[in-house]
CSV table of C-alpha atoms in Angstrom, one decimal:
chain,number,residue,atom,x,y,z
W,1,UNK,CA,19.6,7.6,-6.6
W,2,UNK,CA,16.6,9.3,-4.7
W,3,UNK,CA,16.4,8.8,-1.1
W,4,UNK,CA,14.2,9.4,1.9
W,5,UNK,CA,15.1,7.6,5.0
W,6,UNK,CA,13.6,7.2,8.5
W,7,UNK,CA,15.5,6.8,11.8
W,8,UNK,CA,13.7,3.2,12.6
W,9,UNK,CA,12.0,1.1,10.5
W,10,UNK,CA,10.2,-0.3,14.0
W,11,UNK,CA,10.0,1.5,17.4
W,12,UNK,CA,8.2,0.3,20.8
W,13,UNK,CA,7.7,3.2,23.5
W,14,UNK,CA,5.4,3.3,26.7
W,15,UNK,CA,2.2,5.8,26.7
W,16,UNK,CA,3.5,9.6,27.9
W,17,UNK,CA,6.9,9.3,26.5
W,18,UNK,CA,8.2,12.0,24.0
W,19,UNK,CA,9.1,9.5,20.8
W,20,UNK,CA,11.4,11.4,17.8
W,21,UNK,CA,10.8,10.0,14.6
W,22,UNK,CA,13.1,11.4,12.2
W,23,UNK,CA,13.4,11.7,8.0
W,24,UNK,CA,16.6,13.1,6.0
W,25,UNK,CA,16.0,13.1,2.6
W,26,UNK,CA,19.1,13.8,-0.2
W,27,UNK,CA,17.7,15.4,-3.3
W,28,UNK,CA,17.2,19.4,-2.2
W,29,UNK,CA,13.5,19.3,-1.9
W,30,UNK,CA,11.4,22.5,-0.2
W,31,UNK,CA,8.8,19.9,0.2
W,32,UNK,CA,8.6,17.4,3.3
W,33,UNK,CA,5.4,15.7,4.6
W,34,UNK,CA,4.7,13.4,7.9
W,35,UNK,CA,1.6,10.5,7.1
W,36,UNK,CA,0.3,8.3,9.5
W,37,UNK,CA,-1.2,5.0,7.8
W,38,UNK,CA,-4.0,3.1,9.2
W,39,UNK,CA,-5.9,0.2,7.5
W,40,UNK,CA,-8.8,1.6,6.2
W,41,UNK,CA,-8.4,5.5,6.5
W,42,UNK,CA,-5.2,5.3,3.8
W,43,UNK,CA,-2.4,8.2,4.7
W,44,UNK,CA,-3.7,10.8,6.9
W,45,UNK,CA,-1.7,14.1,6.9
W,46,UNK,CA,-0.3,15.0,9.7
W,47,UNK,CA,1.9,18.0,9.3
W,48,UNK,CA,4.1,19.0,6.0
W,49,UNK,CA,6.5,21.7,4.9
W,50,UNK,CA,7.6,24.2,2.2
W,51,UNK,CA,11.1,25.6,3.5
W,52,UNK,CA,13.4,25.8,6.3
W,53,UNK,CA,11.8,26.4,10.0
W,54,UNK,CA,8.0,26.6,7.8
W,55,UNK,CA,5.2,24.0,8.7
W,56,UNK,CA,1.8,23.6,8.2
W,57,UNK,CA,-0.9,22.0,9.4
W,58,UNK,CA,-2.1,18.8,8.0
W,59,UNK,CA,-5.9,17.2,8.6
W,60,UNK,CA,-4.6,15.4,12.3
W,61,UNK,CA,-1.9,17.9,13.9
W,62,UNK,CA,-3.7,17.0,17.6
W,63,UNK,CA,-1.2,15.5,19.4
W,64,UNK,CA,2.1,16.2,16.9
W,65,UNK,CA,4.8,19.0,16.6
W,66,UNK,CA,7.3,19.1,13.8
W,67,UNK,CA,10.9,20.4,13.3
W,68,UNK,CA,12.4,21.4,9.7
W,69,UNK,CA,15.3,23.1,10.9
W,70,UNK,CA,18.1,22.3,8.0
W,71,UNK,CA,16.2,21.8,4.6
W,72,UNK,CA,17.0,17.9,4.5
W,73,UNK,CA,15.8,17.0,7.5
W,74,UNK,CA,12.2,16.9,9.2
W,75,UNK,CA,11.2,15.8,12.7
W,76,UNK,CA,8.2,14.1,13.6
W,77,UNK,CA,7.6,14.6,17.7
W,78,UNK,CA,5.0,13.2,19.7
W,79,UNK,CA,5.2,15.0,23.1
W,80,UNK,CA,3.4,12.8,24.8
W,81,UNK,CA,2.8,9.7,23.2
W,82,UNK,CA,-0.3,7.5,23.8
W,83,UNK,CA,-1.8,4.3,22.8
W,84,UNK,CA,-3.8,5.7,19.9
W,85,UNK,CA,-0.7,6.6,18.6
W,86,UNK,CA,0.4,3.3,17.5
W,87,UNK,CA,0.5,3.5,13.5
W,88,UNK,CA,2.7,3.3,10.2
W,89,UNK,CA,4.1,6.7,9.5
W,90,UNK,CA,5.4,7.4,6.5
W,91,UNK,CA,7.8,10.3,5.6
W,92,UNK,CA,7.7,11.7,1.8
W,93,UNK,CA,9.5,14.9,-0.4
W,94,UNK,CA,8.4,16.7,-2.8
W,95,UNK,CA,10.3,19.3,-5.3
W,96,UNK,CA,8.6,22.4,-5.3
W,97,UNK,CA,6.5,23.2,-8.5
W,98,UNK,CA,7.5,19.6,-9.9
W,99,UNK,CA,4.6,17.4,-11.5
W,100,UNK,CA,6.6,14.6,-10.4
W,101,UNK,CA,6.1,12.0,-7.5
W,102,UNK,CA,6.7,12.5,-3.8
W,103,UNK,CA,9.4,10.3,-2.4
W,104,UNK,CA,8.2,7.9,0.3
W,105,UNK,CA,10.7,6.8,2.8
W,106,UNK,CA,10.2,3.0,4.2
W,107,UNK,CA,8.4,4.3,7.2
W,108,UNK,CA,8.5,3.7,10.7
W,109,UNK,CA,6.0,1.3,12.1
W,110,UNK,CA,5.3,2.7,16.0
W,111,UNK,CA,3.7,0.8,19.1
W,112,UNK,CA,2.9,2.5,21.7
W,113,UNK,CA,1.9,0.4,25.2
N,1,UNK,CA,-10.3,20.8,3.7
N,2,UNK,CA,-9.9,18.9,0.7
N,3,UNK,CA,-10.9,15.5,0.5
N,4,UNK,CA,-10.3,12.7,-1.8
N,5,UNK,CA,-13.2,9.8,-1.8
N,6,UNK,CA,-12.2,6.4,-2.8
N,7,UNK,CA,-15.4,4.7,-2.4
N,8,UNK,CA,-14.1,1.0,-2.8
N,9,UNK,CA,-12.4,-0.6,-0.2
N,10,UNK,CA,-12.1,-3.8,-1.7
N,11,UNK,CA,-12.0,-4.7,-5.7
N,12,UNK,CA,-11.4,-8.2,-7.3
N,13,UNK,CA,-10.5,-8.5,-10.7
N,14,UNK,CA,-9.9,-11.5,-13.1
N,15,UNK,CA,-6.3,-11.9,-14.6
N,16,UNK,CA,-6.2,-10.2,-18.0
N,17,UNK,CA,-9.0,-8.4,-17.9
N,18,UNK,CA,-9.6,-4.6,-16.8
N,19,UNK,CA,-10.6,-2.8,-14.0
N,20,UNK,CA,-11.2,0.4,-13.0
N,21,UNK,CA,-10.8,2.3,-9.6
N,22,UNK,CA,-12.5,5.3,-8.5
N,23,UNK,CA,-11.5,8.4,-7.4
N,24,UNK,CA,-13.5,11.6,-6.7
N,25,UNK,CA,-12.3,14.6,-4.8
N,26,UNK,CA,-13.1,18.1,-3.9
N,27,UNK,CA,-11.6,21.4,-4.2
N,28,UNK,CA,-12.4,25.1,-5.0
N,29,UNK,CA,-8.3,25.1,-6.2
N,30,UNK,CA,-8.4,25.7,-10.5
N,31,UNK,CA,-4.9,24.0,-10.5
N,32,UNK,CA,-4.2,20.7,-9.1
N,33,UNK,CA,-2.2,17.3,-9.7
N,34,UNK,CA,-3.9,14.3,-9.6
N,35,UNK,CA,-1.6,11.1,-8.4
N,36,UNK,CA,-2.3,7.1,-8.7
N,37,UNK,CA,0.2,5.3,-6.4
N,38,UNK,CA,0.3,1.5,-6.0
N,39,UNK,CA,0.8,0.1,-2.5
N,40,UNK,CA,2.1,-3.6,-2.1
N,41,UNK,CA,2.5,-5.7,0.7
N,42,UNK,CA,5.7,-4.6,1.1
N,43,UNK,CA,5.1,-1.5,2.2
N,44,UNK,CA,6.6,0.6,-0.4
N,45,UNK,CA,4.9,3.3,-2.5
N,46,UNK,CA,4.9,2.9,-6.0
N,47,UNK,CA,3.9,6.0,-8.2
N,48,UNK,CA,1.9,5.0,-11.5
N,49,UNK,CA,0.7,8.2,-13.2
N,50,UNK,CA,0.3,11.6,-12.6
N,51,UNK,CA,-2.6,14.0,-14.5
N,52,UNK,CA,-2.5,17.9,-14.0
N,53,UNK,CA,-6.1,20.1,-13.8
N,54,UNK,CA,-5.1,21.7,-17.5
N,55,UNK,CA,-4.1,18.6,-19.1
N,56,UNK,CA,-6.4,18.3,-21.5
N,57,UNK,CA,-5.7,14.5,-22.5
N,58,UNK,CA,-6.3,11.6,-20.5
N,59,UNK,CA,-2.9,10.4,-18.9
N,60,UNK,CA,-1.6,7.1,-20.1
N,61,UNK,CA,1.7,4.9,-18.8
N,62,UNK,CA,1.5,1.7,-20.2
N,63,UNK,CA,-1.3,-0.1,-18.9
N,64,UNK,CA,-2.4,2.3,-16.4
N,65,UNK,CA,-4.6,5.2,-17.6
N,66,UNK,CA,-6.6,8.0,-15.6
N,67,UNK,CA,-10.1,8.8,-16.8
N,68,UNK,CA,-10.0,12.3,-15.8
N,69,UNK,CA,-13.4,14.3,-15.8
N,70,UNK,CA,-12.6,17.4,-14.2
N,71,UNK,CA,-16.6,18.8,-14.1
N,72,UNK,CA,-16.9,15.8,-12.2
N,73,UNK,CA,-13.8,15.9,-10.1
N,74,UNK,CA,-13.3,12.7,-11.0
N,75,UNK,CA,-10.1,10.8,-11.7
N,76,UNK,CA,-10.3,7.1,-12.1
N,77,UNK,CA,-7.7,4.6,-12.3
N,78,UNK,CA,-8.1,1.8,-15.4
N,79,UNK,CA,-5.7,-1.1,-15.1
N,80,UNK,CA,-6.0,-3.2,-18.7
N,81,UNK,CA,-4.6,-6.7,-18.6
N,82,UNK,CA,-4.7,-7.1,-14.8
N,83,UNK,CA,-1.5,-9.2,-13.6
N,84,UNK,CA,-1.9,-11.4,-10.3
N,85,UNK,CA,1.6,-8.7,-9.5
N,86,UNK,CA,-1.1,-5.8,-9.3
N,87,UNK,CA,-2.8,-6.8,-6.6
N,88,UNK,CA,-1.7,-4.4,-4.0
N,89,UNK,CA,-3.5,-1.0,-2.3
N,90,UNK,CA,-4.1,2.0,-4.6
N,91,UNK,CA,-3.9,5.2,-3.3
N,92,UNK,CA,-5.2,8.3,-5.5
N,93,UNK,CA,-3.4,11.3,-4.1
N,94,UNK,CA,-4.2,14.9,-5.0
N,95,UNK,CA,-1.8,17.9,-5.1
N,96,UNK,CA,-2.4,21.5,-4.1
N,97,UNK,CA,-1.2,24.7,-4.1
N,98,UNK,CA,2.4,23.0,-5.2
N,99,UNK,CA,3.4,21.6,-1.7
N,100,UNK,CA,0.1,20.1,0.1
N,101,UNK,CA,-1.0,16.2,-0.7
N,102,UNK,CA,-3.5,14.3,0.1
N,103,UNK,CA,-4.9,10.7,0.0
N,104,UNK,CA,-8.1,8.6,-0.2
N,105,UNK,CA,-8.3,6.0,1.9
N,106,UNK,CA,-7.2,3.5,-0.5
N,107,UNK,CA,-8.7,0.9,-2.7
N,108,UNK,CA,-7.4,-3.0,-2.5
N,109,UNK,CA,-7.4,-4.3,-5.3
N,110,UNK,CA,-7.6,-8.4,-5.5
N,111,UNK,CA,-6.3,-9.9,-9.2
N,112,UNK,CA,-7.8,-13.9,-9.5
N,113,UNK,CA,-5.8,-16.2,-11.4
């Protein structure tokens, strides 16, 4: 069966730590993206990425870094994390070239105080 | 960047009878996907229907359907026979360049009984 997971489905840190959020996903996709969800602005895209140690940009880098270092796994980091911050973020996969869905995992719903 | 307009933010429907959701984007890109995806209050993302740029029928699954009027850039969602289970957010997603995706903001979508 299909499967993207996230570290924590809910996280509380204090404003100017460094907070990991982490996805593994288990079917051999190139594809990994990093959303953030907010009501009324749907899923923004943060950052995404086509293969090992690649990453791109998404429309709201500011403030993000990423890690794809083995092909199943992609990091999410906030290096300094602050009260705008707080959000749903959602982790999805993607096969390359497919005309098929992206594979959302539950998400990880962060608050930062 | 590309950008996806869903210009509804809120919908209501009457059981059993249709509705449509609208969906209008913007790229220079000749080849795209186009993706509905349903959003329920649980949090998970649900994908409906998918439609590619050279797809020259209108996609159909069940009682979801995609008006797709590419001179336009449009790609609306028609729901026949609303169910109160369809209330939920909808999402229209576009693909590009085979790894980048985006979403609109989101349409919620109310069924009345």
């Amino acid at each position: 069966d299909v499967k993207v997971t996230q570290s924590s489905r809910y996280l509380v840190k204090r404003t100017g730590e460094k907070v990991f959020l982490e996805c593994v996903q288990d079917m051999d996709h190139e594809n990994m993206f990093w959303y953030r969800q907010d009501p009324g602005l749907g899923l923004r895209l943060i950052y995404f990425s086509y293969d090992v140690k690649m990453k791109e940009k998404g429309d709201i880098p500011e403030g993000y870094s990423v890690s794809r270092e083995k092909k199943e796994r992609f990091s999410l980091i906030l290096e300094s994390a602050s009260t705008n911050q707080t959000s749903m973020y959602l982790c999805a996969s993607l096969l390359q070239g497919s005309i098929h869905e992206q594979y959302f995992g539950p998400g990880t719903r962060l608050t930062v105080t | 960047a590309q950008k996806i307009t869903q210009t509804q933010p809120g919908m209501f429907v009457q059981e059993k009878e249709a509705v449509t959701l609208d969906c209008t984007y913007d790229t220079s890109d000749p080849s795209y996907g186009l993706f509905w995806y349903k959003q329920p209050s649980s949090g998970e993302m649900i994908f409906l229907i998918y439609q590619g740029s050279y797809d020259q029928q209108n996609a159909t699954e069940g009682r979801y359907s995609l008006n797709f009027q590419k001179a336009r850039k449009s790609a609306n969602l028609v729901i026949s026979a609303s169910q109160l289970g369809d209330s939920a957010m909808y999402f229209c997603t576009i693909l590009y360049n085979n790894n980048d995706m985006r979403f609109g903001a989101g349409t919620r979508l109310t069924v009345k009984p």
